[in-house]
Coordinates of C-alpha atoms and ligand atoms in Angstrom, one line a residue:
Chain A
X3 CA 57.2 93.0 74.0
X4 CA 57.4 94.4 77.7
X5 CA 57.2 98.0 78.7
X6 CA 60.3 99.2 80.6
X7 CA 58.7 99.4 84.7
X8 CA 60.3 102.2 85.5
X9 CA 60.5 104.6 82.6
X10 CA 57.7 102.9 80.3
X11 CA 59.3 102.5 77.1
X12 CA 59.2 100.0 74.6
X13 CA 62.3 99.4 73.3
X14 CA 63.0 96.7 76.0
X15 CA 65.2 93.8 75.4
X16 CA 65.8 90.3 77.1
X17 CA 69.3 90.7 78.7
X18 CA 69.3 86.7 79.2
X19 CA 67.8 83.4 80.4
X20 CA 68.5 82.0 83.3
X21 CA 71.7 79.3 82.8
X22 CA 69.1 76.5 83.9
X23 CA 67.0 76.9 81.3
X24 CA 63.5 77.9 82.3
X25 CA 63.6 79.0 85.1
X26 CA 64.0 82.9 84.3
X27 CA 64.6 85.3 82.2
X28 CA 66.4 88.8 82.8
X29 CA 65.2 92.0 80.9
X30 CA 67.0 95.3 80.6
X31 CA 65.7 98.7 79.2
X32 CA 68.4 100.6 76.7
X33 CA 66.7 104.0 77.5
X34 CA 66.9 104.3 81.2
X35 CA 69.2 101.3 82.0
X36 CA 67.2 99.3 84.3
X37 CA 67.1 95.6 84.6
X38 CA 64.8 93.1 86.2
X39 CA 63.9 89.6 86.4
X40 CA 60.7 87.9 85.4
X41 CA 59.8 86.3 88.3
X42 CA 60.5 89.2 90.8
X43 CA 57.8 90.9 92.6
X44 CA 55.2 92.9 90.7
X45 CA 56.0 95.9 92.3
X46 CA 59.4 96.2 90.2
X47 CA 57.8 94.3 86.9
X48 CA 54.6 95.8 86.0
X49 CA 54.9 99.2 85.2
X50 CA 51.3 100.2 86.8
X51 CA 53.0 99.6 90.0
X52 CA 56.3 100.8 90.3
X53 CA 57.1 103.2 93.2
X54 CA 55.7 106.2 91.4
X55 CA 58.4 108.0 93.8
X56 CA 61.3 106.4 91.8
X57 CA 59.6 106.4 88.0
X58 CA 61.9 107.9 85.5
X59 CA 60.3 110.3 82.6
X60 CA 62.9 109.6 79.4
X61 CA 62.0 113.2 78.4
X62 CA 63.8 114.8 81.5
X63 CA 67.1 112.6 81.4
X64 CA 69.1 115.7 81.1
X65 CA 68.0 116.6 85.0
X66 CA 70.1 114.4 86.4
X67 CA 73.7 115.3 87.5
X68 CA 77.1 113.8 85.8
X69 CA 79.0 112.4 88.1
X70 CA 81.8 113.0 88.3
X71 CA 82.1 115.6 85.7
X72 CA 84.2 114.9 82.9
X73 CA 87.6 115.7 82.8
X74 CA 89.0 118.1 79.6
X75 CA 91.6 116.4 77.5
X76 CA 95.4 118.2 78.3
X77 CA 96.3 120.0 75.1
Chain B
X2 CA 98.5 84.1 110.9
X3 CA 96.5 84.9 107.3
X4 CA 93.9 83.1 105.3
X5 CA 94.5 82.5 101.9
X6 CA 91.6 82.9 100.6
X7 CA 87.4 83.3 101.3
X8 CA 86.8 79.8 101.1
X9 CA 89.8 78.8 103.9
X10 CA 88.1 81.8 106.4
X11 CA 84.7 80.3 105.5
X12 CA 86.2 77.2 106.8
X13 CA 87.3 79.0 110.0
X14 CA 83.5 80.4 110.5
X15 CA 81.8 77.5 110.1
X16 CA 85.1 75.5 112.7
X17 CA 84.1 78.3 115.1
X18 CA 79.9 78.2 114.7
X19 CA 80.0 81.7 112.6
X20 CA 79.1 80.6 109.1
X21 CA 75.1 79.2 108.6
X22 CA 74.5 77.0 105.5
X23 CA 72.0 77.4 104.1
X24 CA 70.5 74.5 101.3
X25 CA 67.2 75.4 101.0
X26 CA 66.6 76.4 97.5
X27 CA 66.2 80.2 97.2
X28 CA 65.1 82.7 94.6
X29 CA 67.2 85.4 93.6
X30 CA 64.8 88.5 94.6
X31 CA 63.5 88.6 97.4
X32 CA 65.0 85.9 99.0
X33 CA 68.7 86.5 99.0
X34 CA 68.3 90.5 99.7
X35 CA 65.7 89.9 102.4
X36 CA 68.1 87.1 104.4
X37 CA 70.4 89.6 104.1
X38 CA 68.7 92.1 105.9
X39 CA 67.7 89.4 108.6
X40 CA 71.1 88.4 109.4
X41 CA 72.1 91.9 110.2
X42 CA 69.1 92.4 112.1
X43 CA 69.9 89.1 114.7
X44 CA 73.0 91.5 116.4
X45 CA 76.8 91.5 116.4
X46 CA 77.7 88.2 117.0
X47 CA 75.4 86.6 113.8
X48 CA 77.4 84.1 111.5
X49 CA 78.0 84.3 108.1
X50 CA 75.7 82.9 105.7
X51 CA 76.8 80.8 102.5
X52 CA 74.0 79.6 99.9
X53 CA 74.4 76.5 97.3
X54 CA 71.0 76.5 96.1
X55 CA 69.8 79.2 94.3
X56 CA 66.5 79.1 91.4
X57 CA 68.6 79.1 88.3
X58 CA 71.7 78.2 88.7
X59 CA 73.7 74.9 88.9
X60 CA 76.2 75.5 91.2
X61 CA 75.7 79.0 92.1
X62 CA 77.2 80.2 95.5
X63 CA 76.1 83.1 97.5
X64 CA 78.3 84.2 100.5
X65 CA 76.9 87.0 102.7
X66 CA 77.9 89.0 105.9
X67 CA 80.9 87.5 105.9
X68 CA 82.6 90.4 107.9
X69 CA 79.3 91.0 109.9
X70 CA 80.4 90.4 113.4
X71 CA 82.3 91.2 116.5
X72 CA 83.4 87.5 116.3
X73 CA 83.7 87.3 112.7
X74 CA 85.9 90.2 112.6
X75 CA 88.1 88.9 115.6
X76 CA 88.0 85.9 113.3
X77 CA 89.6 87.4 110.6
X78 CA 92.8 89.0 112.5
X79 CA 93.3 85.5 114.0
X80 CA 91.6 86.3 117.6
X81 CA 89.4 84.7 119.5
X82 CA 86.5 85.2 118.7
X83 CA 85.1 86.6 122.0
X84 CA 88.1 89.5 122.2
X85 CA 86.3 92.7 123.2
X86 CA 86.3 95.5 120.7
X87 CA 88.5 97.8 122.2
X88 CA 91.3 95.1 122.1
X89 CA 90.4 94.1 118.7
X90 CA 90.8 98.1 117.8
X91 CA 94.2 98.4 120.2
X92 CA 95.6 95.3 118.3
X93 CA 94.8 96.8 114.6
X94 CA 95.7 99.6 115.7
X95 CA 99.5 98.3 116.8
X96 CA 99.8 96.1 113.4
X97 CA 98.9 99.0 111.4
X98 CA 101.8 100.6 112.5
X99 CA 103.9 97.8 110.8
X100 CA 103.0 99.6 107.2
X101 CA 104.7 98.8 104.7
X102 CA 104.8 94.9 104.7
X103 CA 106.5 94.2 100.7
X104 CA 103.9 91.8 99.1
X105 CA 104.7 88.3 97.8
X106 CA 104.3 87.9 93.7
X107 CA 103.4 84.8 92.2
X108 CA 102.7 83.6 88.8
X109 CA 99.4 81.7 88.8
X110 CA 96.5 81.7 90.7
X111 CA 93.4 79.6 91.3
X112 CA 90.8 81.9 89.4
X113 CA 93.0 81.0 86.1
X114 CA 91.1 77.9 86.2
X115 CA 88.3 78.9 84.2
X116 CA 88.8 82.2 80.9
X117 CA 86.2 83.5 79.3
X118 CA 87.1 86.4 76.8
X119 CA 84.0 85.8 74.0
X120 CA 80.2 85.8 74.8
X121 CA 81.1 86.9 78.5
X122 CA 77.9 86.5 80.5
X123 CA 78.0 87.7 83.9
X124 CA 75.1 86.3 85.1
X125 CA 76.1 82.3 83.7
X126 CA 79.0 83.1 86.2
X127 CA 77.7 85.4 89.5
X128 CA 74.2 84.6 90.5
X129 CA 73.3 88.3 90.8
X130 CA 70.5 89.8 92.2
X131 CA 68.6 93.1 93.3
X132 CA 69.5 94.0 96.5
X133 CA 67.1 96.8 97.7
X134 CA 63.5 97.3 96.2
X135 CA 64.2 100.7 94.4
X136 CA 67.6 99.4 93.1
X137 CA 68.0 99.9 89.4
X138 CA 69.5 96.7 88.8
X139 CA 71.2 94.1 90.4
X140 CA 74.9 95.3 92.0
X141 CA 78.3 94.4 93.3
X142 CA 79.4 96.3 96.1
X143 CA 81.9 94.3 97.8
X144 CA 84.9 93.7 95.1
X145 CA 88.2 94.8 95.1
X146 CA 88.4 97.2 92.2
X147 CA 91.6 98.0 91.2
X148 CA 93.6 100.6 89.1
X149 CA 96.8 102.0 88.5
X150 CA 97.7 106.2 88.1
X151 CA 97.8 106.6 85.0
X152 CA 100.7 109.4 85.0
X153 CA 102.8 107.1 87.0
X154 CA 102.1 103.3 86.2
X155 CA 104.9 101.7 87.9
X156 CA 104.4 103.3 90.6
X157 CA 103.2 100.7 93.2
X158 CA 101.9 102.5 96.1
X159 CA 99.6 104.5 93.6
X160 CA 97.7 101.6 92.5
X161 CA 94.3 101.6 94.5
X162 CA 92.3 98.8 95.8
X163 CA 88.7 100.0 96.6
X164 CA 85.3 98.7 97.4
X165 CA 82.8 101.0 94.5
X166 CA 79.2 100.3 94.0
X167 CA 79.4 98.7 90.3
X168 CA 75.5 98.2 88.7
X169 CA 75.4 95.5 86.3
X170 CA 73.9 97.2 82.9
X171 CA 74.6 94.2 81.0
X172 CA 75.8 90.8 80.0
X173 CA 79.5 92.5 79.8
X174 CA 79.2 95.9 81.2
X175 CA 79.3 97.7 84.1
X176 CA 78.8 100.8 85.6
X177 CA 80.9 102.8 88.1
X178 CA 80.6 105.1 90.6
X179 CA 83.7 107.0 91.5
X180 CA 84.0 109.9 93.6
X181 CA 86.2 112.6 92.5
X182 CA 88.5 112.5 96.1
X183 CA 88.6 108.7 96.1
X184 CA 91.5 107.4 94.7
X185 CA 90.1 105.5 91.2
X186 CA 88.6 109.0 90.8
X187 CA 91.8 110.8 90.5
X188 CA 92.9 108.0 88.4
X189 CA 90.1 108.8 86.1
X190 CA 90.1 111.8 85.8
X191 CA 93.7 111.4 84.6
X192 CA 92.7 109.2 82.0
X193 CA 90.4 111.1 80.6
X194 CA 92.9 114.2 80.3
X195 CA 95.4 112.3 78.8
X196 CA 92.3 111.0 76.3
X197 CA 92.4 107.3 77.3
X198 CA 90.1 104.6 78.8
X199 CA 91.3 103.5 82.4
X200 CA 92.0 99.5 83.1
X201 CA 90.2 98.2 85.8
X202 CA 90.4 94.9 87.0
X203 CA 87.6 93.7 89.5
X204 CA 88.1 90.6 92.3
X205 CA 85.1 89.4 93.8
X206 CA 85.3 87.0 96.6
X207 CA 88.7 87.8 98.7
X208 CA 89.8 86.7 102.0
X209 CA 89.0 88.9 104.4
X210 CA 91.7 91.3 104.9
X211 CA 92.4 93.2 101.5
X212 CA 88.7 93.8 101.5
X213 CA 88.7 95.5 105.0
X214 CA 91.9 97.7 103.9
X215 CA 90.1 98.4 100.7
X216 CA 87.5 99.6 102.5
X217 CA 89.7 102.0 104.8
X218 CA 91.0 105.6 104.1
X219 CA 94.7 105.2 103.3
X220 CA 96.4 108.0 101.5
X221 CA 97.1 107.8 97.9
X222 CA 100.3 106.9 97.9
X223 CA 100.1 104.0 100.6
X224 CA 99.2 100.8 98.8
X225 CA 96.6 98.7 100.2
X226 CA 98.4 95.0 99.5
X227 CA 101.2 96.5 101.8
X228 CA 98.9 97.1 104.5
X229 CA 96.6 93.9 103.9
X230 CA 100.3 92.5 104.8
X231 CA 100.4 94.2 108.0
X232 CA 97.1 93.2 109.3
X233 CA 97.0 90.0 108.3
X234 CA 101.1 89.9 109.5
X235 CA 103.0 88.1 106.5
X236 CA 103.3 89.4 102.8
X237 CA 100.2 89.4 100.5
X238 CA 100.3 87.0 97.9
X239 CA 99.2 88.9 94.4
X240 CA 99.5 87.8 90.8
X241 CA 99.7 89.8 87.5
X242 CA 96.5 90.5 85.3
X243 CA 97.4 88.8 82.0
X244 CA 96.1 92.1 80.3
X245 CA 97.4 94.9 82.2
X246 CA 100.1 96.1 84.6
X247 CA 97.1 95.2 88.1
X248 CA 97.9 93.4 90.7
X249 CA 95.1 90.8 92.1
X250 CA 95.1 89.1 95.3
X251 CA 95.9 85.8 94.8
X252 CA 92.7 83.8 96.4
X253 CA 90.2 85.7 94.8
X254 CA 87.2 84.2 93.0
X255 CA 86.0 85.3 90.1
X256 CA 87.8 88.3 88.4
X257 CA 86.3 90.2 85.9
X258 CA 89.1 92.7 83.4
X259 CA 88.0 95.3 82.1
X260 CA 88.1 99.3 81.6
X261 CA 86.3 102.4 82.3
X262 CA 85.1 103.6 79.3
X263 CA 86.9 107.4 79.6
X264 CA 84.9 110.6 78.8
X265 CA 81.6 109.1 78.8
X266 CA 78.5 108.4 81.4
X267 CA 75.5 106.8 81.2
X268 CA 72.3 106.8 83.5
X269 CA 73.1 104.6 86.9
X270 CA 71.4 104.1 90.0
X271 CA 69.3 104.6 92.4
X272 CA 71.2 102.4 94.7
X273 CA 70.0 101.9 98.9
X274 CA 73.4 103.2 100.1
X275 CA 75.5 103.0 103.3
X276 CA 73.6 105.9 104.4
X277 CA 70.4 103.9 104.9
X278 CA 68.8 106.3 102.3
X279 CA 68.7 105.8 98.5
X280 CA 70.7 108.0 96.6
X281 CA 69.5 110.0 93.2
X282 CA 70.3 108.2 89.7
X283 CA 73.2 110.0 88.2
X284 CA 74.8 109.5 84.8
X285 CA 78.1 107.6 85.6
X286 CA 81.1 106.1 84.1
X287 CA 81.0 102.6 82.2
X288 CA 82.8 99.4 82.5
X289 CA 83.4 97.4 79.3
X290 CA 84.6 94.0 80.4
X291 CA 86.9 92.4 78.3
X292 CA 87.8 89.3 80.3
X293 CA 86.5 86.9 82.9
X294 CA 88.8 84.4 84.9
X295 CA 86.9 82.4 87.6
X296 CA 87.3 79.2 90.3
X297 CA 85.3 76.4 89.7
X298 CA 82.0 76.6 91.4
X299 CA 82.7 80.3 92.4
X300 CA 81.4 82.0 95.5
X301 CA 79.4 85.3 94.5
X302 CA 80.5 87.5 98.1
X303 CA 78.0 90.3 98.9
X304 CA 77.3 92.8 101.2
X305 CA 73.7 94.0 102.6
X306 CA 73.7 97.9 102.4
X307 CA 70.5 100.2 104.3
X308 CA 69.8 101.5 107.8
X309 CA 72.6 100.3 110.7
X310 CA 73.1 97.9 111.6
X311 CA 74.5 96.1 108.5
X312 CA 77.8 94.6 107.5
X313 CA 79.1 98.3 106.5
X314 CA 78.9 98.4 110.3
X315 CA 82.1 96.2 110.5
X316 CA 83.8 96.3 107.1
X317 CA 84.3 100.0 107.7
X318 CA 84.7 99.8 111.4
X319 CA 88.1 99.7 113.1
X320 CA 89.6 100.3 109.7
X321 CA 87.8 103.6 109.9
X322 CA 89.1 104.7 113.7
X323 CA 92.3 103.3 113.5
X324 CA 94.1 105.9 111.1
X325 CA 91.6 108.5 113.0
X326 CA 93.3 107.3 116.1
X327 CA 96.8 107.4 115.0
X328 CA 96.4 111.0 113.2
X329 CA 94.6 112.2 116.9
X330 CA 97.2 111.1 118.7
X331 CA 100.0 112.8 117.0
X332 CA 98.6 115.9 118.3
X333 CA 96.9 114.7 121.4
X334 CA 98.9 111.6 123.0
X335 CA 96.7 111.7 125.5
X336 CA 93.7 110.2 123.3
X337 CA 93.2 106.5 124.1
X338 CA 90.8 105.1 122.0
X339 CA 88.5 105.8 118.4
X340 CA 84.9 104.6 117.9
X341 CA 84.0 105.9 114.5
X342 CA 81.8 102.8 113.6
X343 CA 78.7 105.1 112.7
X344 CA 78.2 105.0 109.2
X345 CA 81.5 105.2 108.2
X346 CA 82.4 107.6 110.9
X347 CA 79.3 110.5 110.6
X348 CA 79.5 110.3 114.0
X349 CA 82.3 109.3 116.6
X350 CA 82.9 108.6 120.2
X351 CA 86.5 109.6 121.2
X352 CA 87.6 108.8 124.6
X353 CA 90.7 110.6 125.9
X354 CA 92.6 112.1 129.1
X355 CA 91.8 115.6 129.6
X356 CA 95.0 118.3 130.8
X357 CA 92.7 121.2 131.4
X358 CA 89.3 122.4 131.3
X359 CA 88.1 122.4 127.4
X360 CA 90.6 120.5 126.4
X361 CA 88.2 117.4 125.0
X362 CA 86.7 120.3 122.5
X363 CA 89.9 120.9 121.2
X364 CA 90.4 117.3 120.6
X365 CA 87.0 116.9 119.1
X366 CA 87.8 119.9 116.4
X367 CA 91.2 117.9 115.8
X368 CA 88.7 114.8 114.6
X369 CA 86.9 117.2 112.5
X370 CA 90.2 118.2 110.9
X371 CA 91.8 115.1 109.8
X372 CA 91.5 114.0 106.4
X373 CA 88.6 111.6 107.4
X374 CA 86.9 113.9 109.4
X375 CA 86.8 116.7 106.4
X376 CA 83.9 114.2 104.8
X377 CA 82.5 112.6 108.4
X378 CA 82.8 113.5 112.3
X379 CA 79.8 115.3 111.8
X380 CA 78.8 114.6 115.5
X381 CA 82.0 113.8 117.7
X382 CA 81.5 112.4 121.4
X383 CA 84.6 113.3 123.9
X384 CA 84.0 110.8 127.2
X385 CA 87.0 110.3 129.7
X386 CA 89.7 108.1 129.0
X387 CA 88.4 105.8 131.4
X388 CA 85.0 105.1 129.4
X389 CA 85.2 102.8 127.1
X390 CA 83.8 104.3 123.6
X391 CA 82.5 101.0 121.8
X392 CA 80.7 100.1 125.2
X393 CA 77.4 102.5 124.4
X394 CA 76.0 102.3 127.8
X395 CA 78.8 103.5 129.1
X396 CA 78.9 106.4 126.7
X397 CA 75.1 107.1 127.7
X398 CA 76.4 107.3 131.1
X399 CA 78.9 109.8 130.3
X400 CA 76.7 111.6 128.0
X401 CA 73.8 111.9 131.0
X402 CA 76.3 112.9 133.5
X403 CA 78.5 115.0 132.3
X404 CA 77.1 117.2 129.7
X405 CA 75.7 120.7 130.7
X406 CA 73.9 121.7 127.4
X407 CA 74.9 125.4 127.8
X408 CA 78.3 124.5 128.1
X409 CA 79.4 121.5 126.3
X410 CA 77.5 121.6 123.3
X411 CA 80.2 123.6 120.0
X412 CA 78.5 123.8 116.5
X413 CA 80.8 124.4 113.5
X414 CA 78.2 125.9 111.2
X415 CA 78.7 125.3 107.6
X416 CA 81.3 122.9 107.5
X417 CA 82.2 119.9 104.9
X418 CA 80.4 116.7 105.1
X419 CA 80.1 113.9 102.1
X420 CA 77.3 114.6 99.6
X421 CA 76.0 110.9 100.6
X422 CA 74.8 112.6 104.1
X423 CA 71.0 112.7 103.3
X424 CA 71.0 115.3 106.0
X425 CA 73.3 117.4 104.3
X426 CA 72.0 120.9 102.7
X427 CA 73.6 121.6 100.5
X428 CA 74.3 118.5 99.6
X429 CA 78.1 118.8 101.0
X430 CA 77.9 121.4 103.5
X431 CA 76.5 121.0 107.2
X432 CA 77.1 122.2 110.2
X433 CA 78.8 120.2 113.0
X434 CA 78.5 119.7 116.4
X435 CA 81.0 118.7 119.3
X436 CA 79.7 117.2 122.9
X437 CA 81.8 117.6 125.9
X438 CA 81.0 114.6 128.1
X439 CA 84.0 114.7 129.9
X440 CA 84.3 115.4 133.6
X441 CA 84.8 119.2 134.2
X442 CA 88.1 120.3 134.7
X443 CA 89.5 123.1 136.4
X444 CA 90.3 126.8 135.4
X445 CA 86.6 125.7 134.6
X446 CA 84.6 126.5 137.7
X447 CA 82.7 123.3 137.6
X448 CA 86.4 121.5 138.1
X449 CA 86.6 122.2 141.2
X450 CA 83.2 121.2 142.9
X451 CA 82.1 118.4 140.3
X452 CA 81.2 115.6 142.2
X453 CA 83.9 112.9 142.7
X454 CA 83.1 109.8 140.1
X455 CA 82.7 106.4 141.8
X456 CA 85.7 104.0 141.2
X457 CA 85.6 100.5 140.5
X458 CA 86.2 98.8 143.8
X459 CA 89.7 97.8 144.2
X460 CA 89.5 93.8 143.0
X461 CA 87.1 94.6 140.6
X462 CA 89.2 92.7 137.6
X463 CA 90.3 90.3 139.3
X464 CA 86.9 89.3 140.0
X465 CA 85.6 89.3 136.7
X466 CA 87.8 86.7 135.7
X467 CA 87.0 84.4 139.0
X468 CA 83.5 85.2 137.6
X469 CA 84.5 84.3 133.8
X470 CA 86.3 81.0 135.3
X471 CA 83.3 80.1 137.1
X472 CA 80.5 80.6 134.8
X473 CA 82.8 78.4 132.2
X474 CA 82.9 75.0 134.0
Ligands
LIG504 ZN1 63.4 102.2 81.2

C-alpha cells in the first residue's frame, strides 16, 4: 500500500481509476485529506520528497485553526 | 446583447481570434496548471484556451482564462473588443445602475441531460486536476455556488451566488471555504444555529456574466441574477434545483447538488490563493454531494490563481471598482474614475477633480471607508481627474511629479485588511497608506507656485483618430 506524501501514513486508499482505464489512478489519504495522482511529478508522490515546508505531522492536527468557527445551536 | 451560455461566448472568442484550441493530448498535472500559468503570463490581450484532449478521459473538456483579457472582457459585455478600459469601466459602471433587472424562470435546462444521484464520481465527470504544486488536492475555484438564508428562504435577494475555493476530498464530497462576512458564511452560520445542514447547489461552466457578478461585492440583500441582468442588459434565464428551493443559471454545465455538512470541519487546504501566496490548511466545512446533472461532453471552466497577473486580474476587475466608484461618488461627485484591479482592490488608483488643497486625501480615506475598502484599499493612489488610472504610465507620471514624500504620504496605522493579505500582522490588521499625487492646490502653499502642467495640444484627438484611420488601411 502507499504512504500518504504529505503526512506519511498508511491508511491510504485509491480514491479511483482513471475513466479510461489504465491510464491513472487517483489516491487520497483519510488522515490528512490529501489526494494525488499516480503519474504526477515525484515531488508530490513520494513522500521522501515532498516540500518538507508543507509536510503535515498527524500528531499536531489540533494546531490548525477552524474556520470559520462553529456556530452554537439557538436554544 | 447576452450569451446564453459558455459554449455560445466560446464561440464569440474563437469568431473574434480570443479562444486557442488546443488538441494536443495533455496530462492532467502539470500540463493543464502550467498552460495556465503561461497564458496569463503572454499579457492582457491573450485568448482563451479550451482543451479536448486530456490523458484519461474520453471526452473531457478543459476551458481556461476565459475572462483573462481586456478583449475578452469587452467581449463579454458585447464591445468591441479593442474598447479601452476606462470605457469598458464607464459603461459597467452606467448598466450597473440599471439594478434590479427581474430574472426570467424556466422549467428545463440543458444540464438535465445527463442525472447521476448513485455512485456519483466527480472525476468520471470533471477532468480535475492540481492546480499549484503545494495544493492539497485538485480544486474548483470558478463555480457559481449558490445558497439561500436560511431564516428567510423565499426571500430572493438573499440568495447568494459566489465564486468559493471548493477542494475535492472525494468521489462525492467537497470542501468549503466560507468566510464569516461573505454571504454563504452568514448563511451558514445560520444553519448551524438553527441545527441544520445548508443546501448548496454548485454550477460549473456559466456564461460569462453571472460569474463576474458572483465575483463582485454586492450587499446581501441585492441578488446577483438581478444584476447579471443588468450587465448583460435583458433578464437572466434561471431554472429550479429539482431538490431545493436554488436558482441555477440556465446555460450552466455541469451542476453538482449538494449540502454543507453543518457544525462540522475537516482538514482543507493549502491552496496558492489570489494573493499569490499559499494560505495555511485550516479545518473547513464539508460538502456532501447528493446529485449531479451535466451536458453532454461537459466543459470543466477553471481559473489559474498565484502572483498577478492572472485571470483574478479581470474576473474581479471592474466588478470590483465599479460599486467603489458609485459609493465614492455619492460623497465626492467630483471622482471620475476607479482602478481597483490589484488583487481584488489591495491597492487602488482613484483619479478625481480636486476643490481645495488636501482634498484627494479626504477622498482616499473615503475608499478606505466603504464596505470594500474595510477588507482592501490598503494602498490608495489619488492622480487628477485628468489621468487616466488603468493607463499605469500615466499614473507613474503623476506619482513622480507630483508627490512630495513629506507631504503627500498619510498612514492609517492599525487598520482592517483581509486575513488573506500575507502582509498582514496580525493576520487582519495593517496599517494603511494614502498617496497624494495630485497637483497642489491652493490654501496649500505649493498651489500657487506649482508649475503649470503641459496640455495636450489643441487637435490632439482629432489626430489620433486621423492616425487610427490611417494606420488601418
Ligand atoms: Zn496524509
Amino acid at each position: 500500500m502507499h504512504t500518504c506524501p504529505r503526512c506519511d501514513s498508511n491508511e491510504t486508499q485509491i480514491l479511483c481509476e482513471s475513466p479510461v482505464k489504465g491510464c491513472w489512478v487517483m489516491y487520497a489519504c483519510p488522515v490528512c485529506t490529501f489526494t494525488w495522482r499516480s503519474t504526477e511529478p515525484e515531488t508530490i508522490t513520494n513522500p521522501e520528497m515532498y516540500n518538507p515546508r508543507f509536510k503535515v505531522n498527524p500528531s499536531e492536527m489540533g494546531k490548525y485553526q477552524i474556520h470559520p468557527a462553529i456556530a452554537q445551536r439557538r436554544s | 446583447m447576452a450569451f446564453k451560455d459558455l459554449r455560445s461566448f466560446l464561440e464569440k472568442l474563437e469568431t473574434e481570434g480570443q479562444l486557442l484550441r488546443v488538441t494536443q493530448r495533455v496530462n492532467p498535472e502539470p500540463d493543464l496548471g502550467s498552460a495556465a500559468r503561461a497564458v496569463n503570463n503572454l499579457g492582457d490581450q491573450a485568448p482563451a484556451l479550451l482543451f479536448n484532449n486530456i490523458h484519461g478521459y474520453n471526452n473531457g473538456r478543459v476551458a481556461l482564462n476565459v475572462h483573462g483579457s481586456w478583449p475578452n472582457h469587452a467581449l463579454m459585455m458585447g464591445l468591441p473588443k479593442d474598447t479601452s478600459v476606462k470605457e469598458q469601466f464607464l459603461e459597467f459602471a452606467r448598466r450597473w445602475n440599471n439594478y434590479p433587472v427581474p430574472v426570467e424562470r424556466v422549467d428545463t435546462a440543458p444540464f438535465h441531460a445527463n442525472q447521476v444521484t448513485e455512485n456519483i464520481n466527480l472525476f468520471d465527470i470533471l477532468p480535475l486536476f492540481r492546480l499549484n504544486r503545494e495544493d492539497s488536492a485538485c480544486f474548483i475555484d470558478k463555480a457559481c455556488v449558490i445558497s439561500r438564508d436560511p431564516d428567510d428562504p423565499e426571500n430572493f435577494g438573499k440568495q447568494n451566488v459566489g465564486i468559493y475555493r471548493i477542494q475535492v476530498k472525494g468521489k462525492d464530497r467537497l470542501a468549503i471555504q466560507p468566510i464569516p462576512t461573505h454571504d454563504i458564511g452568514i448563511h451558514l452560520r445560520k444553519a448551524e444555529e438553527r441545527g441544520e445542514n445548508l443546501p448548496v447547489t454548485i454550477a460549473i461552466g456559466n456564461e460569462p456574466v453571472i460569474t463576474t457578478i458572483a465575483g463582485s461585492p454586492l450587499t446581501y440583500e441585492q441578488s446577483e441574477y438581478e444584476m447579471a441582468g443588468a450587465i448583460q442588459g435583458e433578464p437572466y434565464k434561471i431554472v429550479q434545483s429539482k431538490h431545493s428551493n436554488l436558482d441555477i443559471p440556465w446555460g450552466a454545465e455541469v451542476v453538482i447538488e449538494g449540502e454543507i455538512i453543518g457544525g462540522y470541519r475537516e482538514f482543507e487546504g493549502p491552496f496558492g490563493e489570489f494573493t499569490g501566496s499559499y494560505s495555511d490548511a485550516r479545518h473547513q466545512p464539508v460538502i456532501q454531494v447528493n446529485a449531479i446533472y451535466y451536458r453532454d461532453n461537459p466543459i470543466f471552466e477553471h481559473l489559474y490563481l498565484g502572483m498577478s497577473p492572472t485571470e483574478m486580474d479581470f474576473i474581479t476587475s471592474i466588478n470590483t471598482c465599479v460599486p467603489l466608484y458609485h459609493q465614492l461618488k455619492e460623497a465626492f461627485p467630483e471622482v471620475e474614475a476607479v482602478n481597483a484591479n490589484f488583487v481584488q482592490g489591495l491597492a487602488a488608483i482613484i483619479s478625481t477633480k480636486t476643490r481645495f488643497g488636501g482634498f484627494a486625501k479626504a477622498v482616499g480615506m473615503r475608499a478606505m471607508t466603504t464596505p470594500h475598502g474595510l477588507g482592501y484599499c490598503k494602498l490608495v493612489i489619488l492622480v487628477d481627474d485628468f489621468v487616466d488610472p488603468f493607463n499605469l504610465p500615466q499614473v507613474m507620471w503623476a506619482l513622480s511629479t507630483r508627490v512630495a514624500p513629506d507631504k503627500d504620504l498619510v498612514v492609517i496605522p492599525n487598520a482592517s485588511v483581509l486575513s488573506l493579505d500575507p502582509s498582514s500582522d496580525p493576520p487582519g490588521i495593517t496599517h494603511k497608506l494614502i498617496i497624494d499625487a495630485t497637483t497642489p492646490k491652493s490654501p496649500e502653499v505649493r498651489g500657487e507656485i506649482f508649475a503649470p502642467t503641459v496640455e495636450p495640444p489643441r487637435d490632439t484627438e482629432k489626430w489620433e483618430t486621423i492616425l487610427k484611420q490611417l494606420m488601418n488601411k
